[in-house]
Amino acid sequence: MRENGAEIADPHLTMCVELIGQREQLEGFCRAHGDLLANKVIVYKHLEHWTVSPAGLRQEDADTAELAG
């Protein structure tokens, strides 16, 4: 989406949208809206949490309850 305002129009505007869900849900969304998503770049990455401390970095995957809610 773009609002025409005082700024000069940018034909190369990049828009990023984050969708969170189970892989099957995301694939279904892409199938259902394939006409709008054609020729777009889709990056799939499961949700993770990172905890950074002086001891280092700890990574854990989000649980299914969090993804569902």
Short mmCIF file of N, CA, C and O in Angstrom, two decimals:
data_model
loop_
_atom_site.label_atom_id
_atom_site.label_comp_id
_atom_site.label_asym_id
_atom_site.label_seq_id
_atom_site.Cartn_x
_atom_site.Cartn_y
_atom_site.Cartn_z
N MET A 1 0.85 -1.17 0.00
CA MET A 1 0.00 0.00 0.00
C MET A 1 0.90 1.23 0.00
O MET A 1 2.00 1.19 0.53
N ARG A 2 0.41 2.26 -0.55
CA ARG A 2 1.21 3.47 -0.65
C ARG A 2 0.30 4.68 -0.60
O ARG A 2 -0.77 4.68 -1.18
N GLU A 3 0.74 5.68 0.08
CA GLU A 3 0.01 6.94 0.13
C GLU A 3 0.75 7.95 -0.71
O GLU A 3 1.97 8.11 -0.59
N ASN A 4 0.04 8.59 -1.60
CA ASN A 4 0.66 9.64 -2.40
C ASN A 4 0.66 10.92 -1.58
O ASN A 4 -0.39 11.48 -1.28
N GLY A 5 1.82 11.35 -1.20
CA GLY A 5 1.95 12.55 -0.39
C GLY A 5 2.95 13.49 -1.01
O GLY A 5 3.12 13.52 -2.22
N ALA A 6 3.65 14.21 -0.17
CA ALA A 6 4.62 15.18 -0.64
C ALA A 6 5.89 14.53 -1.16
O ALA A 6 6.66 15.16 -1.86
N GLU A 7 6.11 13.27 -0.83
CA GLU A 7 7.33 12.61 -1.27
C GLU A 7 7.22 12.20 -2.74
O GLU A 7 6.13 11.98 -3.27
N ILE A 8 8.36 12.05 -3.36
CA ILE A 8 8.41 11.61 -4.75
C ILE A 8 8.04 10.13 -4.81
O ILE A 8 8.45 9.33 -3.98
N ALA A 9 7.24 9.73 -5.80
CA ALA A 9 6.84 8.34 -5.96
C ALA A 9 8.07 7.45 -6.16
O ALA A 9 9.02 7.84 -6.84
N ASP A 10 8.06 6.27 -5.56
CA ASP A 10 9.18 5.33 -5.66
C ASP A 10 8.67 4.05 -6.32
O ASP A 10 8.04 3.22 -5.66
N PRO A 11 8.94 3.85 -7.61
CA PRO A 11 8.45 2.65 -8.29
C PRO A 11 9.14 1.37 -7.83
O PRO A 11 8.71 0.28 -8.15
N HIS A 12 10.22 1.48 -7.06
CA HIS A 12 10.97 0.32 -6.59
C HIS A 12 10.76 0.07 -5.10
O HIS A 12 11.59 -0.54 -4.45
N LEU A 13 9.65 0.55 -4.57
CA LEU A 13 9.35 0.40 -3.16
C LEU A 13 9.28 -1.08 -2.78
O LEU A 13 8.66 -1.89 -3.47
N THR A 14 9.97 -1.45 -1.71
CA THR A 14 9.95 -2.81 -1.21
C THR A 14 9.05 -2.87 0.01
O THR A 14 9.14 -2.03 0.90
N MET A 15 8.18 -3.86 0.04
CA MET A 15 7.30 -4.04 1.18
C MET A 15 7.53 -5.43 1.75
O MET A 15 7.58 -6.41 1.00
N CYS A 16 7.68 -5.51 3.04
CA CYS A 16 7.84 -6.79 3.72
C CYS A 16 6.64 -7.00 4.63
O CYS A 16 6.27 -6.09 5.37
N VAL A 17 6.08 -8.19 4.57
CA VAL A 17 4.94 -8.55 5.41
C VAL A 17 5.31 -9.82 6.13
O VAL A 17 5.75 -10.80 5.51
N GLU A 18 5.12 -9.84 7.44
CA GLU A 18 5.43 -11.03 8.23
C GLU A 18 4.15 -11.77 8.55
O GLU A 18 3.21 -11.20 9.10
N LEU A 19 4.11 -13.04 8.19
CA LEU A 19 2.99 -13.92 8.52
C LEU A 19 3.51 -15.00 9.44
O LEU A 19 4.53 -15.61 9.16
N ILE A 20 2.82 -15.24 10.54
CA ILE A 20 3.25 -16.24 11.50
C ILE A 20 2.18 -17.32 11.58
O ILE A 20 1.01 -17.02 11.77
N GLY A 21 2.60 -18.56 11.44
CA GLY A 21 1.67 -19.68 11.55
C GLY A 21 2.40 -20.98 11.27
O GLY A 21 3.60 -21.00 11.00
N GLN A 22 1.67 -22.06 11.35
CA GLN A 22 2.23 -23.36 11.01
C GLN A 22 2.52 -23.39 9.51
O GLN A 22 1.85 -22.71 8.71
N ARG A 23 3.50 -24.18 9.12
CA ARG A 23 3.90 -24.25 7.71
C ARG A 23 2.71 -24.55 6.80
O ARG A 23 2.55 -23.94 5.74
N GLU A 24 1.85 -25.48 7.21
CA GLU A 24 0.70 -25.86 6.39
C GLU A 24 -0.25 -24.67 6.19
O GLU A 24 -0.80 -24.49 5.11
N GLN A 25 -0.43 -23.87 7.23
CA GLN A 25 -1.29 -22.68 7.13
C GLN A 25 -0.69 -21.67 6.15
O GLN A 25 -1.40 -21.07 5.34
N LEU A 26 0.61 -21.46 6.23
CA LEU A 26 1.27 -20.50 5.36
C LEU A 26 1.24 -20.96 3.91
O LEU A 26 1.01 -20.15 3.00
N GLU A 27 1.44 -22.24 3.68
CA GLU A 27 1.37 -22.78 2.32
C GLU A 27 -0.04 -22.62 1.77
O GLU A 27 -0.23 -22.26 0.60
N GLY A 28 -1.05 -22.88 2.60
CA GLY A 28 -2.44 -22.72 2.17
C GLY A 28 -2.75 -21.27 1.81
O GLY A 28 -3.44 -21.00 0.83
N PHE A 29 -2.23 -20.34 2.61
CA PHE A 29 -2.42 -18.92 2.32
C PHE A 29 -1.81 -18.57 0.96
O PHE A 29 -2.44 -17.87 0.15
N CYS A 30 -0.61 -19.05 0.71
CA CYS A 30 0.06 -18.76 -0.56
C CYS A 30 -0.70 -19.37 -1.74
O CYS A 30 -0.84 -18.74 -2.79
N ARG A 31 -1.24 -20.58 -1.56
CA ARG A 31 -2.03 -21.20 -2.62
C ARG A 31 -3.31 -20.40 -2.88
O ARG A 31 -3.70 -20.17 -4.03
N ALA A 32 -3.98 -19.98 -1.81
CA ALA A 32 -5.25 -19.27 -1.94
C ALA A 32 -5.06 -17.89 -2.58
O ALA A 32 -5.98 -17.38 -3.23
N HIS A 33 -3.90 -17.29 -2.41
CA HIS A 33 -3.67 -15.94 -2.92
C HIS A 33 -2.55 -15.90 -3.95
O HIS A 33 -1.89 -14.87 -4.12
N GLY A 34 -2.39 -17.00 -4.65
CA GLY A 34 -1.32 -17.11 -5.64
C GLY A 34 -1.36 -16.04 -6.71
O GLY A 34 -0.32 -15.59 -7.18
N ASP A 35 -2.57 -15.60 -7.08
CA ASP A 35 -2.66 -14.57 -8.12
C ASP A 35 -2.05 -13.25 -7.64
O ASP A 35 -1.42 -12.53 -8.41
N LEU A 36 -2.18 -12.94 -6.37
CA LEU A 36 -1.60 -11.70 -5.82
C LEU A 36 -0.12 -11.85 -5.48
O LEU A 36 0.62 -10.86 -5.46
N LEU A 37 0.31 -13.08 -5.21
CA LEU A 37 1.69 -13.31 -4.78
C LEU A 37 2.61 -13.71 -5.93
O LEU A 37 3.81 -13.89 -5.71
N ALA A 38 2.07 -13.84 -7.13
CA ALA A 38 2.88 -14.27 -8.28
C ALA A 38 4.08 -13.34 -8.45
O ALA A 38 3.98 -12.12 -8.28
N ASN A 39 5.23 -13.93 -8.71
CA ASN A 39 6.48 -13.21 -8.95
C ASN A 39 6.99 -12.45 -7.73
O ASN A 39 7.78 -11.52 -7.86
N LYS A 40 6.54 -12.84 -6.54
CA LYS A 40 7.02 -12.23 -5.30
C LYS A 40 8.00 -13.19 -4.63
O LYS A 40 7.96 -14.39 -4.86
N VAL A 41 8.86 -12.66 -3.81
CA VAL A 41 9.81 -13.48 -3.07
C VAL A 41 9.18 -13.83 -1.74
O VAL A 41 8.71 -12.96 -1.00
N ILE A 42 9.15 -15.12 -1.41
CA ILE A 42 8.62 -15.61 -0.14
C ILE A 42 9.79 -16.24 0.62
O ILE A 42 10.48 -17.11 0.09
N VAL A 43 10.00 -15.81 1.85
CA VAL A 43 11.05 -16.38 2.69
C VAL A 43 10.36 -17.08 3.85
O VAL A 43 9.60 -16.45 4.59
N TYR A 44 10.60 -18.38 3.99
CA TYR A 44 9.99 -19.13 5.09
C TYR A 44 11.05 -19.40 6.14
O TYR A 44 12.13 -19.90 5.84
N LYS A 45 10.73 -19.07 7.36
CA LYS A 45 11.62 -19.36 8.49
C LYS A 45 10.73 -19.59 9.70
O LYS A 45 9.89 -18.76 10.02
N HIS A 46 10.92 -20.72 10.35
CA HIS A 46 10.12 -20.96 11.55
C HIS A 46 10.50 -19.96 12.64
O HIS A 46 11.61 -19.45 12.65
N LEU A 47 9.57 -19.72 13.54
CA LEU A 47 9.77 -18.73 14.59
C LEU A 47 10.70 -19.28 15.66
O LEU A 47 10.55 -20.41 16.11
N GLU A 48 11.66 -18.46 16.07
CA GLU A 48 12.59 -18.84 17.12
C GLU A 48 12.69 -17.69 18.13
O GLU A 48 12.36 -16.55 17.81
N HIS A 49 13.17 -18.03 19.28
CA HIS A 49 13.48 -17.04 20.30
C HIS A 49 14.98 -17.12 20.56
O HIS A 49 15.52 -18.20 20.70
N TRP A 50 15.61 -15.96 20.64
CA TRP A 50 17.02 -15.91 20.97
C TRP A 50 17.18 -15.19 22.31
O TRP A 50 16.59 -14.14 22.53
N THR A 51 17.98 -15.75 23.16
CA THR A 51 18.33 -15.13 24.43
C THR A 51 19.82 -14.85 24.39
O THR A 51 20.61 -15.78 24.23
N VAL A 52 20.17 -13.59 24.51
CA VAL A 52 21.58 -13.19 24.45
C VAL A 52 22.00 -12.78 25.86
O VAL A 52 21.32 -12.02 26.53
N SER A 53 23.11 -13.34 26.29
CA SER A 53 23.64 -13.02 27.62
C SER A 53 25.16 -13.02 27.53
O SER A 53 25.74 -13.42 26.52
N PRO A 54 25.84 -12.60 28.60
CA PRO A 54 27.30 -12.65 28.59
C PRO A 54 27.83 -14.07 28.35
O PRO A 54 28.93 -14.24 27.83
N ALA A 55 27.03 -15.08 28.71
CA ALA A 55 27.45 -16.47 28.51
C ALA A 55 27.33 -16.91 27.06
O ALA A 55 27.83 -17.97 26.69
N GLY A 56 26.62 -16.14 26.22
CA GLY A 56 26.48 -16.51 24.82
C GLY A 56 25.04 -16.39 24.34
O GLY A 56 24.23 -15.69 24.94
N LEU A 57 24.75 -17.11 23.30
CA LEU A 57 23.44 -17.06 22.64
C LEU A 57 22.74 -18.40 22.81
O LEU A 57 23.33 -19.45 22.58
N ARG A 58 21.47 -18.34 23.24
CA ARG A 58 20.67 -19.56 23.34
C ARG A 58 19.47 -19.42 22.42
O ARG A 58 18.78 -18.40 22.43
N GLN A 59 19.22 -20.42 21.59
CA GLN A 59 18.12 -20.40 20.63
C GLN A 59 17.16 -21.51 20.97
O GLN A 59 17.56 -22.62 21.30
N GLU A 60 15.86 -21.20 20.91
CA GLU A 60 14.84 -22.25 21.06
C GLU A 60 13.69 -21.95 20.12
O GLU A 60 13.36 -20.79 19.87
N ASP A 61 13.11 -23.00 19.56
CA ASP A 61 11.97 -22.84 18.66
C ASP A 61 10.73 -22.47 19.45
O ASP A 61 10.56 -22.89 20.60
N ALA A 62 9.85 -21.70 18.83
CA ALA A 62 8.57 -21.39 19.43
C ALA A 62 7.74 -22.67 19.50
O ALA A 62 7.81 -23.51 18.61
N ASP A 63 6.95 -22.80 20.56
CA ASP A 63 6.12 -24.01 20.66
C ASP A 63 4.81 -23.82 19.88
O ASP A 63 4.45 -22.72 19.49
N THR A 64 4.13 -24.91 19.65
CA THR A 64 2.92 -24.88 18.82
C THR A 64 1.81 -24.03 19.44
O THR A 64 1.03 -23.42 18.72
N ALA A 65 1.73 -23.98 20.77
CA ALA A 65 0.71 -23.15 21.42
C ALA A 65 0.94 -21.67 21.11
O ALA A 65 0.01 -20.92 20.85
N GLU A 66 2.19 -21.26 21.10
CA GLU A 66 2.51 -19.87 20.80
C GLU A 66 2.19 -19.55 19.34
O GLU A 66 1.65 -18.50 19.02
N LEU A 67 2.53 -20.46 18.45
CA LEU A 67 2.25 -20.23 17.03
C LEU A 67 0.76 -20.18 16.75
O LEU A 67 0.31 -19.46 15.87
N ALA A 68 -0.01 -20.96 17.48
CA ALA A 68 -1.46 -21.01 17.28
C ALA A 68 -2.14 -19.77 17.84
O ALA A 68 -3.22 -19.40 17.37
N GLY A 69 -1.55 -19.13 18.86
CA GLY A 69 -2.22 -18.03 19.53
C GLY A 69 -1.87 -16.73 18.97
O GLY A 69 -2.44 -15.73 19.03
#
